[in-house]
């Protein structure tokens, strides 16, 4: 297989490189004054004012998209004076789709339940949306497929119209983040400039960042397994990187919350373990950075190959010796809210790191191993 460093043999590579342009296109498409984004924002606002549930459901990459939607909408609620406190009625909450579908009541009258499904065909997500509709909820879908089975269940369909060409979804992760930013802007009035969003994504395609990503992949490609650690909005990026590494690079991986990593999990790691710490969320930056440095110090004692994805400001506080696998720097984006900046800023780095790990390990990330009869049979057996 030709090297991705010499060209773009993977559909995944091509989709990643197109993301800055796609982001501008998607945000422009979502700006229609009376379109589905505006209708969904109105529905979310009404539910929040009445203290009714605002739930977001999804599976796989779309589950991480659902988590991102919830985080971004909570920021928008906070700015607009709507419920945003964890556990408070009307505060957006992400729910795994199957678990939501098994609830006796999902949402209910006055509630809004939003599904995230790139192709609109995820069985568990569609089952959750059907359950929400049966409960009397307003049902919405964020998708690239307006004619999908999931769309037929929804009262409001927000279609990005940008379909991934790789099963190792990259645009499928980015798109719901952009949709949430557009909905949040309708709720809070904090407009997201498409050029700013596009520029933030494009920065991670620069030559210096590409060099840093490639170097980190080279350091990590031979580890037995990879741990990915994050806090705040970075937990979402950490979950997505974990999934991408497993499905795209075929490397065992696990996600750990920042503080959780220090509560017993150190006993299960050694010098054959790799770790990537993500520290880009500007909210509560001081405490998160301090605990992140603690994790890196522990890793140094145990000989882990640790790398970090962070911003230049945070990087200044961290001794380079604590990140022997290197560091990937994400620009600050003060024009954006903390969650949007963190989620957009880390989207391409985590995808490019996966792609470069796949190159280093000699695998094709596109089919997520469905080109191997054993794995195809396993998927079929699972139903």
mmCIF file of C-alpha atoms in Angstrom:
data_model
loop_
_atom_site.group_PDB
_atom_site.id
_atom_site.type_symbol
_atom_site.label_atom_id
_atom_site.label_comp_id
_atom_site.label_asym_id
_atom_site.label_seq_id
_atom_site.Cartn_x
_atom_site.Cartn_y
_atom_site.Cartn_z
ATOM 1 C CA UNK A 1 0.000 0.000 0.000
ATOM 2 C CA UNK A 2 1.421 3.462 -0.843
ATOM 3 C CA UNK A 3 2.263 5.709 2.072
ATOM 4 C CA UNK A 4 -0.228 8.402 3.078
ATOM 5 C CA UNK A 5 2.791 10.662 3.550
ATOM 6 C CA UNK A 6 3.413 10.523 -0.182
ATOM 7 C CA UNK A 7 -0.151 11.085 -1.294
ATOM 8 C CA UNK A 8 -3.751 10.371 -0.295
ATOM 9 C CA UNK A 9 -4.511 6.689 -0.801
ATOM 10 C CA UNK A 10 -7.202 6.619 1.876
ATOM 11 C CA UNK A 11 -10.708 8.066 1.587
ATOM 12 C CA UNK A 12 -10.205 9.018 5.229
ATOM 13 C CA UNK A 13 -7.233 11.191 4.257
ATOM 14 C CA UNK A 14 -9.185 12.931 1.525
ATOM 15 C CA UNK A 15 -12.113 13.656 3.839
ATOM 16 C CA UNK A 16 -9.843 15.063 6.567
ATOM 17 C CA UNK A 17 -8.104 17.398 4.131
ATOM 18 C CA UNK A 18 -11.480 18.646 2.883
ATOM 19 C CA UNK A 19 -12.855 19.447 6.337
ATOM 20 C CA UNK A 20 -12.005 23.181 6.483
ATOM 21 C CA UNK A 21 -13.915 23.757 3.225
ATOM 22 C CA UNK A 22 -16.723 21.426 4.295
ATOM 23 C CA UNK A 23 -17.084 23.314 7.579
ATOM 24 C CA UNK A 24 -17.643 26.622 5.796
ATOM 25 C CA UNK A 25 -20.094 24.968 3.441
ATOM 26 C CA UNK A 26 -22.054 23.275 6.227
ATOM 27 C CA UNK A 27 -22.249 26.391 8.397
ATOM 28 C CA UNK A 28 -23.418 28.458 5.416
ATOM 29 C CA UNK A 29 -26.075 25.854 4.636
ATOM 30 C CA UNK A 30 -27.294 25.878 8.238
ATOM 31 C CA UNK A 31 -27.694 29.668 8.324
ATOM 32 C CA UNK A 32 -31.129 29.663 6.624
ATOM 33 C CA UNK A 33 -33.247 32.106 8.729
ATOM 34 C CA UNK A 34 -36.352 29.926 8.961
ATOM 35 C CA UNK A 35 -34.736 26.555 8.327
ATOM 36 C CA UNK A 36 -34.552 23.414 10.467
ATOM 37 C CA UNK A 37 -31.762 24.805 12.669
ATOM 38 C CA UNK A 38 -33.964 27.743 13.643
ATOM 39 C CA UNK A 39 -36.940 25.430 14.301
ATOM 40 C CA UNK A 40 -34.857 23.093 16.417
ATOM 41 C CA UNK A 41 -33.357 25.978 18.395
ATOM 42 C CA UNK A 42 -36.887 27.248 19.104
ATOM 43 C CA UNK A 43 -37.976 23.791 20.260
ATOM 44 C CA UNK A 44 -34.932 23.400 22.534
ATOM 45 C CA UNK A 45 -35.439 26.870 23.983
ATOM 46 C CA UNK A 46 -39.112 26.175 24.727
ATOM 47 C CA UNK A 47 -38.351 22.833 26.382
ATOM 48 C CA UNK A 48 -35.582 24.374 28.492
ATOM 49 C CA UNK A 49 -37.786 27.253 29.654
ATOM 50 C CA UNK A 50 -40.395 24.743 30.793
ATOM 51 C CA UNK A 51 -37.812 22.574 32.530
ATOM 52 C CA UNK A 52 -38.511 19.676 30.173
ATOM 53 C CA UNK A 53 -35.868 17.142 29.101
ATOM 54 C CA UNK A 54 -33.498 18.031 26.268
ATOM 55 C CA UNK A 55 -31.859 14.712 25.354
ATOM 56 C CA UNK A 56 -29.368 13.852 22.623
ATOM 57 C CA UNK A 57 -28.823 10.227 21.559
ATOM 58 C CA UNK A 58 -26.385 8.412 19.276
ATOM 59 C CA UNK A 59 -24.121 5.378 18.777
ATOM 60 C CA UNK A 60 -20.407 5.045 17.977
ATOM 61 C CA UNK A 61 -18.943 8.179 16.414
ATOM 62 C CA UNK A 62 -22.452 9.641 16.468
ATOM 63 C CA UNK A 63 -22.618 9.017 20.219
ATOM 64 C CA UNK A 64 -19.550 11.220 20.552
ATOM 65 C CA UNK A 65 -21.321 13.699 18.289
ATOM 66 C CA UNK A 66 -24.283 13.569 20.687
ATOM 67 C CA UNK A 67 -21.983 14.270 23.626
ATOM 68 C CA UNK A 68 -20.582 17.250 21.720
ATOM 69 C CA UNK A 69 -24.066 18.561 20.952
ATOM 70 C CA UNK A 70 -25.001 18.375 24.636
ATOM 71 C CA UNK A 71 -21.807 20.166 25.720
ATOM 72 C CA UNK A 72 -22.205 22.955 23.173
ATOM 73 C CA UNK A 73 -25.902 23.433 23.937
ATOM 74 C CA UNK A 74 -25.162 23.618 27.665
ATOM 75 C CA UNK A 75 -22.761 26.488 26.915
ATOM 76 C CA UNK A 76 -25.439 28.203 24.825
ATOM 77 C CA UNK A 77 -28.032 27.739 27.574
ATOM 78 C CA UNK A 78 -25.655 29.225 30.117
ATOM 79 C CA UNK A 79 -25.104 32.286 27.932
ATOM 80 C CA UNK A 80 -28.838 32.679 27.350
ATOM 81 C CA UNK A 81 -29.850 32.235 30.996
ATOM 82 C CA UNK A 82 -31.490 28.874 30.334
ATOM 83 C CA UNK A 83 -31.016 25.750 32.486
ATOM 84 C CA UNK A 84 -27.443 24.502 32.098
ATOM 85 C CA UNK A 85 -26.608 23.001 35.499
ATOM 86 C CA UNK A 86 -26.000 19.258 35.467
ATOM 87 C CA UNK A 87 -29.134 17.411 36.563
ATOM 88 C CA UNK A 88 -31.427 20.420 36.219
ATOM 89 C CA UNK A 89 -34.558 20.027 34.106
ATOM 90 C CA UNK A 90 -34.060 21.588 30.678
ATOM 91 C CA UNK A 91 -30.264 21.208 30.781
ATOM 92 C CA UNK A 92 -29.077 19.260 27.695
ATOM 93 C CA UNK A 93 -28.002 15.692 28.405
ATOM 94 C CA UNK A 94 -26.468 13.039 26.133
ATOM 95 C CA UNK A 95 -27.776 9.475 26.421
ATOM 96 C CA UNK A 96 -26.425 6.352 24.721
ATOM 97 C CA UNK A 97 -29.063 5.416 22.157
ATOM 98 C CA UNK A 98 -29.759 1.834 23.198
ATOM 99 C CA UNK A 99 -29.983 2.802 26.868
ATOM 100 C CA UNK A 100 -32.376 5.606 25.982
ATOM 101 C CA UNK A 101 -34.548 3.295 23.913
ATOM 102 C CA UNK A 102 -34.900 0.946 26.903
ATOM 103 C CA UNK A 103 -36.199 3.653 29.239
ATOM 104 C CA UNK A 104 -39.902 3.288 30.186
ATOM 105 C CA UNK A 105 -40.413 6.862 28.918
ATOM 106 C CA UNK A 106 -37.895 8.762 26.792
ATOM 107 C CA UNK A 107 -38.549 12.475 27.060
ATOM 108 C CA UNK A 108 -42.297 12.980 27.185
ATOM 109 C CA UNK A 109 -44.690 15.818 26.286
ATOM 110 C CA UNK A 110 -42.805 19.100 25.941
ATOM 111 C CA UNK A 111 -39.418 17.369 25.759
ATOM 112 C CA UNK A 112 -36.988 17.444 22.831
ATOM 113 C CA UNK A 113 -35.038 14.329 21.859
ATOM 114 C CA UNK A 114 -32.321 14.824 19.229
ATOM 115 C CA UNK A 115 -30.755 11.877 17.428
ATOM 116 C CA UNK A 116 -27.316 12.034 15.841
ATOM 117 C CA UNK A 117 -26.845 9.513 13.025
ATOM 118 C CA UNK A 118 -24.590 10.165 10.059
ATOM 119 C CA UNK A 119 -26.369 7.824 7.647
ATOM 120 C CA UNK A 120 -29.654 7.821 9.582
ATOM 121 C CA UNK A 121 -29.730 4.038 9.719
ATOM 122 C CA UNK A 122 -28.425 3.159 13.191
ATOM 123 C CA UNK A 123 -30.832 0.618 14.665
ATOM 124 C CA UNK A 124 -30.517 1.702 18.299
ATOM 125 C CA UNK A 125 -30.724 5.427 17.496
ATOM 126 C CA UNK A 126 -33.839 4.982 15.398
ATOM 127 C CA UNK A 127 -35.376 2.830 18.108
ATOM 128 C CA UNK A 128 -34.675 5.595 20.643
ATOM 129 C CA UNK A 129 -36.250 8.206 18.362
ATOM 130 C CA UNK A 130 -39.322 6.032 17.907
ATOM 131 C CA UNK A 131 -39.595 5.608 21.678
ATOM 132 C CA UNK A 132 -39.306 9.373 22.134
ATOM 133 C CA UNK A 133 -42.010 9.999 19.535
ATOM 134 C CA UNK A 134 -44.300 7.456 21.232
ATOM 135 C CA UNK A 135 -43.731 9.303 24.516
ATOM 136 C CA UNK A 136 -44.909 12.586 22.982
ATOM 137 C CA UNK A 137 -41.500 14.232 22.588
ATOM 138 C CA UNK A 138 -40.531 16.539 19.758
ATOM 139 C CA UNK A 139 -38.056 14.404 17.797
ATOM 140 C CA UNK A 140 -35.160 15.796 15.740
ATOM 141 C CA UNK A 141 -32.362 14.197 13.746
ATOM 142 C CA UNK A 142 -28.905 15.525 12.833
ATOM 143 C CA UNK A 143 -27.756 13.585 9.779
ATOM 144 C CA UNK A 144 -26.185 13.688 6.343
ATOM 145 C CA UNK A 145 -29.078 11.656 4.927
ATOM 146 C CA UNK A 146 -32.389 13.523 4.769
ATOM 147 C CA UNK A 147 -34.083 10.524 3.117
ATOM 148 C CA UNK A 148 -32.968 7.962 5.711
ATOM 149 C CA UNK A 149 -35.108 5.743 7.966
ATOM 150 C CA UNK A 150 -34.180 7.930 10.931
ATOM 151 C CA UNK A 151 -35.372 11.041 9.141
ATOM 152 C CA UNK A 152 -38.799 9.454 8.632
ATOM 153 C CA UNK A 153 -39.233 9.305 12.420
ATOM 154 C CA UNK A 154 -38.228 12.912 13.097
ATOM 155 C CA UNK A 155 -40.324 16.060 13.289
ATOM 156 C CA UNK A 156 -37.255 18.183 12.467
ATOM 157 C CA UNK A 157 -34.392 16.992 10.255
ATOM 158 C CA UNK A 158 -31.147 18.952 10.118
ATOM 159 C CA UNK A 159 -29.244 17.600 7.129
ATOM 160 C CA UNK A 160 -25.611 18.519 6.547
ATOM 161 C CA UNK A 161 -25.646 16.799 3.124
ATOM 162 C CA UNK A 162 -21.936 15.914 3.497
ATOM 163 C CA UNK A 163 -21.441 12.135 3.524
ATOM 164 C CA UNK A 164 -18.283 10.374 4.675
ATOM 165 C CA UNK A 165 -16.495 8.252 2.086
ATOM 166 C CA UNK A 166 -14.732 6.131 4.736
ATOM 167 C CA UNK A 167 -16.282 3.875 7.371
ATOM 168 C CA UNK A 168 -13.715 5.373 9.735
ATOM 169 C CA UNK A 169 -15.947 8.421 10.033
ATOM 170 C CA UNK A 170 -14.322 11.829 10.198
ATOM 171 C CA UNK A 171 -16.909 14.181 8.693
ATOM 172 C CA UNK A 172 -19.476 12.169 10.644
ATOM 173 C CA UNK A 173 -17.820 13.430 13.837
ATOM 174 C CA UNK A 174 -17.237 17.013 12.691
ATOM 175 C CA UNK A 175 -20.727 17.619 11.271
ATOM 176 C CA UNK A 176 -22.774 17.393 14.500
ATOM 177 C CA UNK A 177 -20.287 19.708 16.196
ATOM 178 C CA UNK A 178 -20.969 22.302 13.492
ATOM 179 C CA UNK A 179 -24.733 21.745 13.710
ATOM 180 C CA UNK A 180 -24.618 22.188 17.490
ATOM 181 C CA UNK A 181 -22.615 25.389 17.049
ATOM 182 C CA UNK A 182 -25.297 26.697 14.679
ATOM 183 C CA UNK A 183 -28.143 25.747 17.045
ATOM 184 C CA UNK A 184 -26.272 27.201 20.007
ATOM 185 C CA UNK A 185 -25.764 30.470 18.138
ATOM 186 C CA UNK A 186 -29.536 30.721 17.606
ATOM 187 C CA UNK A 187 -30.098 30.204 21.319
ATOM 188 C CA UNK A 188 -27.323 32.398 22.759
ATOM 189 C CA UNK A 189 -26.775 34.979 20.011
ATOM 190 C CA UNK A 190 -23.038 34.111 20.018
ATOM 191 C CA UNK A 191 -22.512 33.786 16.274
ATOM 192 C CA UNK A 192 -19.960 31.282 14.968
ATOM 193 C CA UNK A 193 -18.007 32.787 12.057
ATOM 194 C CA UNK A 194 -17.564 30.086 9.368
ATOM 195 C CA UNK A 195 -14.175 31.557 8.433
ATOM 196 C CA UNK A 196 -12.949 31.305 12.024
ATOM 197 C CA UNK A 197 -14.129 27.700 12.278
ATOM 198 C CA UNK A 198 -12.542 26.824 8.940
ATOM 199 C CA UNK A 199 -9.254 28.508 9.869
ATOM 200 C CA UNK A 200 -9.063 26.623 13.157
ATOM 201 C CA UNK A 201 -9.492 23.328 11.323
ATOM 202 C CA UNK A 202 -7.021 24.305 8.600
ATOM 203 C CA UNK A 203 -4.328 25.104 11.169
ATOM 204 C CA UNK A 204 -4.060 21.403 11.965
ATOM 205 C CA UNK A 205 -3.226 20.663 8.314
ATOM 206 C CA UNK A 206 -0.158 22.925 8.408
ATOM 207 C CA UNK A 207 3.309 21.493 7.802
ATOM 208 C CA UNK A 208 4.529 21.910 11.426
ATOM 209 C CA UNK A 209 1.426 20.251 12.867
ATOM 210 C CA UNK A 210 1.554 17.468 10.297
ATOM 211 C CA UNK A 211 5.194 16.854 11.250
ATOM 212 C CA UNK A 212 4.283 16.698 14.948
ATOM 213 C CA UNK A 213 1.402 14.290 14.291
ATOM 214 C CA UNK A 214 3.587 12.006 12.187
ATOM 215 C CA UNK A 215 6.293 11.994 14.859
ATOM 216 C CA UNK A 216 3.787 11.089 17.579
ATOM 217 C CA UNK A 217 2.384 8.264 15.461
ATOM 218 C CA UNK A 218 5.910 6.909 14.939
ATOM 219 C CA UNK A 219 6.481 6.927 18.702
ATOM 220 C CA UNK A 220 3.185 5.195 19.483
ATOM 221 C CA UNK A 221 2.725 2.739 16.614
ATOM 222 C CA UNK A 222 4.449 -0.164 18.422
ATOM 223 C CA UNK A 223 2.783 0.124 21.841
ATOM 224 C CA UNK A 224 0.675 -2.788 23.115
ATOM 225 C CA UNK A 225 -2.251 -0.493 23.772
ATOM 226 C CA UNK A 226 -3.064 3.193 23.935
ATOM 227 C CA UNK A 227 -4.790 5.142 26.692
ATOM 228 C CA UNK A 228 -6.404 8.482 25.861
ATOM 229 C CA UNK A 229 -7.096 10.899 28.712
ATOM 230 C CA UNK A 230 -9.194 14.064 28.814
ATOM 231 C CA UNK A 231 -11.350 16.345 30.961
ATOM 232 C CA UNK A 232 -14.230 18.700 30.161
ATOM 233 C CA UNK A 233 -14.970 18.945 26.456
ATOM 234 C CA UNK A 234 -11.706 17.101 25.849
ATOM 235 C CA UNK A 235 -13.339 13.929 27.200
ATOM 236 C CA UNK A 236 -15.365 13.821 23.997
ATOM 237 C CA UNK A 237 -12.270 14.102 21.804
ATOM 238 C CA UNK A 238 -10.601 11.426 23.953
ATOM 239 C CA UNK A 239 -13.504 9.035 23.389
ATOM 240 C CA UNK A 240 -13.441 9.697 19.667
ATOM 241 C CA UNK A 241 -9.679 9.193 19.401
ATOM 242 C CA UNK A 242 -10.051 5.890 21.273
ATOM 243 C CA UNK A 243 -12.663 4.670 18.812
ATOM 244 C CA UNK A 244 -10.748 5.909 15.793
ATOM 245 C CA UNK A 245 -7.499 4.236 16.881
ATOM 246 C CA UNK A 246 -9.240 0.913 17.395
ATOM 247 C CA UNK A 247 -11.287 0.902 14.201
ATOM 248 C CA UNK A 248 -8.799 2.704 11.973
ATOM 249 C CA UNK A 249 -5.362 1.623 13.214
ATOM 250 C CA UNK A 250 -6.426 -1.711 14.789
ATOM 251 C CA UNK A 251 -4.633 -0.812 18.020
ATOM 252 C CA UNK A 252 -6.293 -1.660 21.367
ATOM 253 C CA UNK A 253 -7.224 1.592 23.126
ATOM 254 C CA UNK A 254 -9.184 2.844 26.107
ATOM 255 C CA UNK A 255 -10.401 6.221 27.282
ATOM 256 C CA UNK A 256 -9.899 7.459 30.829
ATOM 257 C CA UNK A 257 -11.269 10.572 32.481
ATOM 258 C CA UNK A 258 -8.412 12.717 33.759
ATOM 259 C CA UNK A 259 -8.878 12.103 37.465
ATOM 260 C CA UNK A 260 -10.016 8.502 36.964
ATOM 261 C CA UNK A 261 -6.640 7.672 35.423
ATOM 262 C CA UNK A 262 -5.021 8.224 38.825
ATOM 263 C CA UNK A 263 -7.437 6.011 40.767
ATOM 264 C CA UNK A 264 -6.196 2.479 40.165
ATOM 265 C CA UNK A 265 -5.577 2.372 36.423
ATOM 266 C CA UNK A 266 -1.862 3.068 36.842
ATOM 267 C CA UNK A 267 -1.535 -0.491 38.149
ATOM 268 C CA UNK A 268 -2.433 -1.811 34.699
ATOM 269 C CA UNK A 269 0.132 0.103 32.635
ATOM 270 C CA UNK A 270 3.837 -0.260 31.911
ATOM 271 C CA UNK A 271 6.511 0.801 29.437
ATOM 272 C CA UNK A 272 4.663 -0.977 26.595
ATOM 273 C CA UNK A 273 1.650 1.333 27.080
ATOM 274 C CA UNK A 274 1.167 4.562 25.157
ATOM 275 C CA UNK A 275 -0.820 7.532 26.425
ATOM 276 C CA UNK A 276 -2.212 10.656 24.791
ATOM 277 C CA UNK A 277 -3.374 13.449 27.096
ATOM 278 C CA UNK A 278 -5.751 16.008 25.566
ATOM 279 C CA UNK A 279 -5.724 19.427 27.275
ATOM 280 C CA UNK A 280 -7.391 22.104 25.142
ATOM 281 C CA UNK A 281 -10.612 23.061 26.982
ATOM 282 C CA UNK A 282 -10.115 26.573 28.381
ATOM 283 C CA UNK A 283 -12.845 26.108 31.006
ATOM 284 C CA UNK A 284 -11.321 25.418 34.456
ATOM 285 C CA UNK A 285 -7.951 25.315 32.701
ATOM 286 C CA UNK A 286 -5.833 25.710 35.843
ATOM 287 C CA UNK A 287 -7.075 22.660 37.787
ATOM 288 C CA UNK A 288 -7.190 20.509 34.660
ATOM 289 C CA UNK A 289 -3.659 21.419 33.674
ATOM 290 C CA UNK A 290 -2.371 20.697 37.171
ATOM 291 C CA UNK A 291 -3.958 17.243 37.255
ATOM 292 C CA UNK A 292 -2.784 16.583 33.707
ATOM 293 C CA UNK A 293 0.799 17.308 34.736
ATOM 294 C CA UNK A 294 0.280 14.852 37.589
ATOM 295 C CA UNK A 295 -0.715 12.139 35.117
ATOM 296 C CA UNK A 296 2.329 12.865 32.952
ATOM 297 C CA UNK A 297 4.654 12.709 35.949
ATOM 298 C CA UNK A 298 3.215 9.324 36.874
ATOM 299 C CA UNK A 299 3.716 8.171 33.282
ATOM 300 C CA UNK A 300 7.366 9.234 33.382
ATOM 301 C CA UNK A 301 7.953 7.164 36.514
ATOM 302 C CA UNK A 302 6.524 4.088 34.780
ATOM 303 C CA UNK A 303 8.220 4.647 31.420
ATOM 304 C CA UNK A 304 5.058 5.202 29.380
ATOM 305 C CA UNK A 305 5.325 6.744 25.939
ATOM 306 C CA UNK A 306 3.194 9.816 26.598
ATOM 307 C CA UNK A 307 2.177 12.552 24.189
ATOM 308 C CA UNK A 308 -0.096 15.568 24.530
ATOM 309 C CA UNK A 309 -2.564 17.461 22.353
ATOM 310 C CA UNK A 310 -2.816 20.936 23.821
ATOM 311 C CA UNK A 311 -2.633 24.682 23.180
ATOM 312 C CA UNK A 312 0.519 26.822 23.185
ATOM 313 C CA UNK A 313 -0.526 28.506 26.449
ATOM 314 C CA UNK A 314 -0.874 25.191 28.283
ATOM 315 C CA UNK A 315 2.231 23.740 26.634
ATOM 316 C CA UNK A 316 4.340 26.481 28.250
ATOM 317 C CA UNK A 317 3.433 25.072 31.667
ATOM 318 C CA UNK A 318 4.440 21.486 30.854
ATOM 319 C CA UNK A 319 8.029 20.282 30.914
ATOM 320 C CA UNK A 320 8.794 18.832 27.435
ATOM 321 C CA UNK A 321 10.458 15.861 29.159
ATOM 322 C CA UNK A 322 6.976 14.778 30.323
ATOM 323 C CA UNK A 323 5.830 14.149 26.742
ATOM 324 C CA UNK A 324 8.446 11.883 25.136
ATOM 325 C CA UNK A 325 6.017 10.935 22.347
ATOM 326 C CA UNK A 326 5.743 14.610 21.442
ATOM 327 C CA UNK A 327 3.116 17.331 21.488
ATOM 328 C CA UNK A 328 0.538 18.480 18.977
ATOM 329 C CA UNK A 329 -0.379 22.144 19.391
ATOM 330 C CA UNK A 330 -3.880 23.450 18.710
ATOM 331 C CA UNK A 331 -4.328 27.234 18.261
ATOM 332 C CA UNK A 332 -6.311 29.251 20.764
ATOM 333 C CA UNK A 333 -9.646 30.442 19.340
ATOM 334 C CA UNK A 334 -10.974 33.206 21.631
ATOM 335 C CA UNK A 335 -13.680 34.085 19.097
ATOM 336 C CA UNK A 336 -15.360 30.751 19.859
ATOM 337 C CA UNK A 337 -16.860 29.384 23.062
ATOM 338 C CA UNK A 338 -14.632 27.064 25.083
ATOM 339 C CA UNK A 339 -16.381 23.846 24.063
ATOM 340 C CA UNK A 340 -16.608 24.705 20.368
ATOM 341 C CA UNK A 341 -12.957 25.788 20.270
ATOM 342 C CA UNK A 342 -11.805 22.585 21.977
ATOM 343 C CA UNK A 343 -13.944 20.263 19.872
ATOM 344 C CA UNK A 344 -13.119 21.878 16.530
ATOM 345 C CA UNK A 345 -9.477 22.355 17.447
ATOM 346 C CA UNK A 346 -8.936 18.691 18.284
ATOM 347 C CA UNK A 347 -11.057 17.168 15.483
ATOM 348 C CA UNK A 348 -8.385 17.028 12.778
ATOM 349 C CA UNK A 349 -5.443 16.223 15.113
ATOM 350 C CA UNK A 350 -7.181 13.133 16.463
ATOM 351 C CA UNK A 351 -8.168 12.062 12.960
ATOM 352 C CA UNK A 352 -4.714 12.682 11.471
ATOM 353 C CA UNK A 353 -3.070 10.854 14.371
ATOM 354 C CA UNK A 354 -5.290 7.851 13.625
ATOM 355 C CA UNK A 355 -4.473 8.048 9.930
ATOM 356 C CA UNK A 356 -0.731 8.217 10.586
ATOM 357 C CA UNK A 357 -0.908 5.350 13.072
ATOM 358 C CA UNK A 358 -2.636 3.331 10.347
ATOM 359 C CA UNK A 359 0.167 4.181 7.929
ATOM 360 C CA UNK A 360 2.859 3.278 10.455
ATOM 361 C CA UNK A 361 1.142 -0.016 11.242
ATOM 362 C CA UNK A 362 0.539 -0.840 7.565
ATOM 363 C CA UNK A 363 -3.256 -0.973 7.632
ATOM 364 C CA UNK A 364 -6.077 0.665 5.687
ATOM 365 C CA UNK A 365 -8.381 2.615 8.035
ATOM 366 C CA UNK A 366 -11.251 2.978 5.557
ATOM 367 C CA UNK A 367 -13.042 -0.401 5.864
ATOM 368 C CA UNK A 368 -12.638 -0.668 9.696
ATOM 369 C CA UNK A 369 -11.520 -4.267 9.033
ATOM 370 C CA UNK A 370 -14.725 -5.298 7.248
ATOM 371 C CA UNK A 371 -12.492 -6.318 4.328
ATOM 372 C CA UNK A 372 -11.351 -9.267 6.500
ATOM 373 C CA UNK A 373 -13.900 -12.147 6.249
ATOM 374 C CA UNK A 374 -13.537 -12.914 9.954
ATOM 375 C CA UNK A 375 -14.446 -9.397 11.024
ATOM 376 C CA UNK A 376 -17.243 -9.181 8.484
ATOM 377 C CA UNK A 377 -18.626 -12.460 9.852
ATOM 378 C CA UNK A 378 -18.319 -11.080 13.399
ATOM 379 C CA UNK A 379 -20.300 -7.985 12.430
ATOM 380 C CA UNK A 380 -22.954 -10.143 10.767
ATOM 381 C CA UNK A 381 -23.097 -12.422 13.826
ATOM 382 C CA UNK A 382 -23.692 -9.431 16.076
ATOM 383 C CA UNK A 383 -26.683 -8.423 13.925
#
